[in-house]
Amino acid sequence: VQLQASGGGLVQPGDSLRLSCEISGIYEDDYAIGWFRQAPGKEREGVSCISHEYGTTYYADSVKGRFTLSLNNATNTLYLQMNSLKVDDTGVYYCAADWPGPRTIENLCKLNLHERDYWGQGTQVTVSS
């Protein structure tokens, strides 16, 4: 399994970015995947996760209403559309997956992050004026 993240950059507060994560090597539908981020000096946190099997989605409170997660099954690509970016959104963003995924999608984003089955490389998002 390989997860290839891209799309990060340097933007100003209020701007938008779209992150992409290309998924390869997962051949069944029972996986869950999401975006995680780590700011300097802080622990890694789950931003948004989706269950491919159950079609459920989770968003961290800090990004609700601003970020939108989507999964393109035709291209096996996970997207994170990030609007109204804030300085606090700065960090390295990673996509990660569990295969099989949990029944409760919130668990993928919030519990035992170090135990995710697969991690992509990070992409840097910097929000600064």
GROMACS .gro file of C-alpha atoms in nm:
model
  129
    1VAL     CA    1   0.000   0.000   0.000
    2GLN     CA    2   0.126   0.345  -0.088
    3LEU     CA    3  -0.021   0.683  -0.004
    4GLN     CA    4   0.118   0.983  -0.193
    5ALA     CA    5   0.025   1.322  -0.051
    6SER     CA    6   0.058   1.653  -0.235
    7GLY     CA    7  -0.086   2.000  -0.258
    8GLY     CA    8   0.064   2.187   0.034
    9GLY     CA    9   0.203   2.536   0.010
   10LEU     CA   10   0.239   2.881   0.159
   11VAL     CA   11  -0.079   3.084   0.170
   12GLN     CA   12  -0.225   3.382   0.351
   13PRO     CA   13  -0.503   3.367   0.610
   14GLY     CA   14  -0.839   3.332   0.437
   15ASP     CA   15  -0.693   3.156   0.134
   16SER     CA   16  -0.775   2.805   0.013
   17LEU     CA   17  -0.574   2.494  -0.066
   18ARG     CA   18  -0.663   2.146  -0.184
   19LEU     CA   19  -0.460   1.851  -0.067
   20SER     CA   20  -0.453   1.524  -0.260
   21CYS     CA   21  -0.361   1.173  -0.150
   22GLU     CA   22  -0.318   0.910  -0.420
   23ILE     CA   23  -0.402   0.563  -0.292
   24SER     CA   24  -0.249   0.250  -0.439
   25GLY     CA   25  -0.241  -0.112  -0.331
   26ILE     CA   26  -0.579  -0.127  -0.154
   27TYR     CA   27  -0.799  -0.372  -0.342
   28GLU     CA   28  -1.103  -0.401  -0.117
   29ASP     CA   29  -1.367  -0.151  -0.001
   30ASP     CA   30  -1.332  -0.204   0.372
   31TYR     CA   31  -1.075   0.062   0.439
   32ALA     CA   32  -1.084   0.400   0.610
   33ILE     CA   33  -0.859   0.692   0.537
   34GLY     CA   34  -0.803   1.044   0.654
   35TRP     CA   35  -0.587   1.349   0.694
   36PHE     CA   36  -0.377   1.418   0.998
   37ARG     CA   37  -0.159   1.716   1.079
   38GLN     CA   38   0.125   1.803   1.308
   39ALA     CA   39   0.217   2.157   1.400
   40PRO     CA   40   0.560   2.245   1.538
   41GLY     CA   41   0.583   2.144   1.901
   42LYS     CA   42   0.240   1.980   1.902
   43GLU     CA   43   0.113   1.627   1.883
   44ARG     CA   44  -0.023   1.487   1.562
   45GLU     CA   45  -0.401   1.523   1.536
   46GLY     CA   46  -0.673   1.389   1.314
   47VAL     CA   47  -0.828   1.650   1.088
   48SER     CA   48  -1.084   1.458   0.885
   49CYS     CA   49  -1.147   1.092   0.810
   50ILE     CA   50  -1.376   0.887   0.590
   51SER     CA   51  -1.487   0.525   0.585
   52HIS     CA   52  -1.494   0.390   0.233
   53GLU     CA   53  -1.698   0.091   0.354
   54TYR     CA   54  -1.967   0.276   0.551
   55GLY     CA   55  -1.960   0.617   0.380
   56THR     CA   56  -1.926   0.803   0.708
   57THR     CA   57  -1.713   1.111   0.762
   58TYR     CA   58  -1.560   1.280   1.063
   59TYR     CA   59  -1.429   1.635   1.099
   60ALA     CA   60  -1.239   1.781   1.389
   61ASP     CA   61  -1.426   2.070   1.549
   62SER     CA   62  -1.151   2.310   1.451
   63VAL     CA   63  -1.212   2.255   1.078
   64LYS     CA   64  -1.588   2.199   1.059
   65GLY     CA   65  -1.747   2.429   0.805
   66ARG     CA   66  -1.413   2.516   0.646
   67PHE     CA   67  -1.268   2.185   0.527
   68THR     CA   68  -1.434   1.930   0.301
   69LEU     CA   69  -1.316   1.573   0.260
   70SER     CA   70  -1.392   1.373  -0.051
   71LEU     CA   71  -1.290   1.038  -0.195
   72ASN     CA   72  -1.282   0.983  -0.570
   73ASN     CA   73  -1.328   0.612  -0.622
   74ALA     CA   74  -1.254   0.630  -0.994
   75THR     CA   75  -0.906   0.773  -0.941
   76ASN     CA   76  -0.844   0.635  -0.590
   77THR     CA   77  -0.766   0.981  -0.464
   78LEU     CA   78  -0.855   1.141  -0.133
   79TYR     CA   79  -0.898   1.517  -0.134
   80LEU     CA   80  -0.909   1.775   0.143
   81GLN     CA   81  -1.047   2.110   0.032
   82MET     CA   82  -0.936   2.368   0.285
   83ASN     CA   83  -1.107   2.707   0.279
   84SER     CA   84  -1.078   3.010   0.506
   85LEU     CA   85  -0.739   2.893   0.622
   86LYS     CA   86  -0.611   3.019   0.955
   87VAL     CA   87  -0.261   3.053   1.097
   88ASP     CA   88  -0.348   2.767   1.335
   89ASP     CA   89  -0.393   2.537   1.034
   90THR     CA   90  -0.018   2.548   0.974
   91GLY     CA   91   0.155   2.213   0.993
   92VAL     CA   92   0.265   1.905   0.808
   93TYR     CA   93  -0.035   1.720   0.671
   94TYR     CA   94  -0.030   1.343   0.630
   95CYS     CA   95  -0.278   1.100   0.485
   96ALA     CA   96  -0.309   0.768   0.664
   97ALA     CA   97  -0.529   0.462   0.634
   98ASP     CA   98  -0.641   0.151   0.813
   99TRP     CA   99  -0.726  -0.156   0.615
  100PRO     CA  100  -0.967  -0.285   0.730
  101GLY     CA  101  -1.104   0.033   0.879
  102PRO     CA  102  -1.294   0.083   1.205
  103ARG     CA  103  -1.674   0.073   1.226
  104THR     CA  104  -1.676   0.416   1.391
  105ILE     CA  105  -1.488   0.658   1.168
  106GLU     CA  106  -1.415   0.897   1.454
  107ASN     CA  107  -1.184   0.632   1.596
  108LEU     CA  108  -0.956   0.650   1.293
  109CYS     CA  109  -0.904   1.020   1.349
  110LYS     CA  110  -0.887   1.030   1.728
  111LEU     CA  111  -0.759   0.705   1.878
  112ASN     CA  112  -0.409   0.560   1.881
  113LEU     CA  113  -0.287   0.757   1.580
  114HIS     CA  114   0.052   0.589   1.592
  115GLU     CA  115  -0.123   0.259   1.514
  116ARG     CA  116  -0.254   0.359   1.170
  117ASP     CA  117  -0.167   0.084   0.922
  118TYR     CA  118  -0.032   0.303   0.645
  119TRP     CA  119   0.108   0.655   0.630
  120GLY     CA  120   0.193   0.875   0.338
  121GLN     CA  121   0.472   1.128   0.339
  122GLY     CA  122   0.378   1.470   0.468
  123THR     CA  123   0.300   1.785   0.278
  124GLN     CA  124   0.369   2.122   0.438
  125VAL     CA  125   0.090   2.375   0.477
  126THR     CA  126   0.196   2.718   0.599
  127VAL     CA  127  -0.060   2.989   0.662
  128SER     CA  128   0.105   3.323   0.727
  129SER     CA  129   0.050   3.688   0.655
   0.00000   0.00000   0.00000
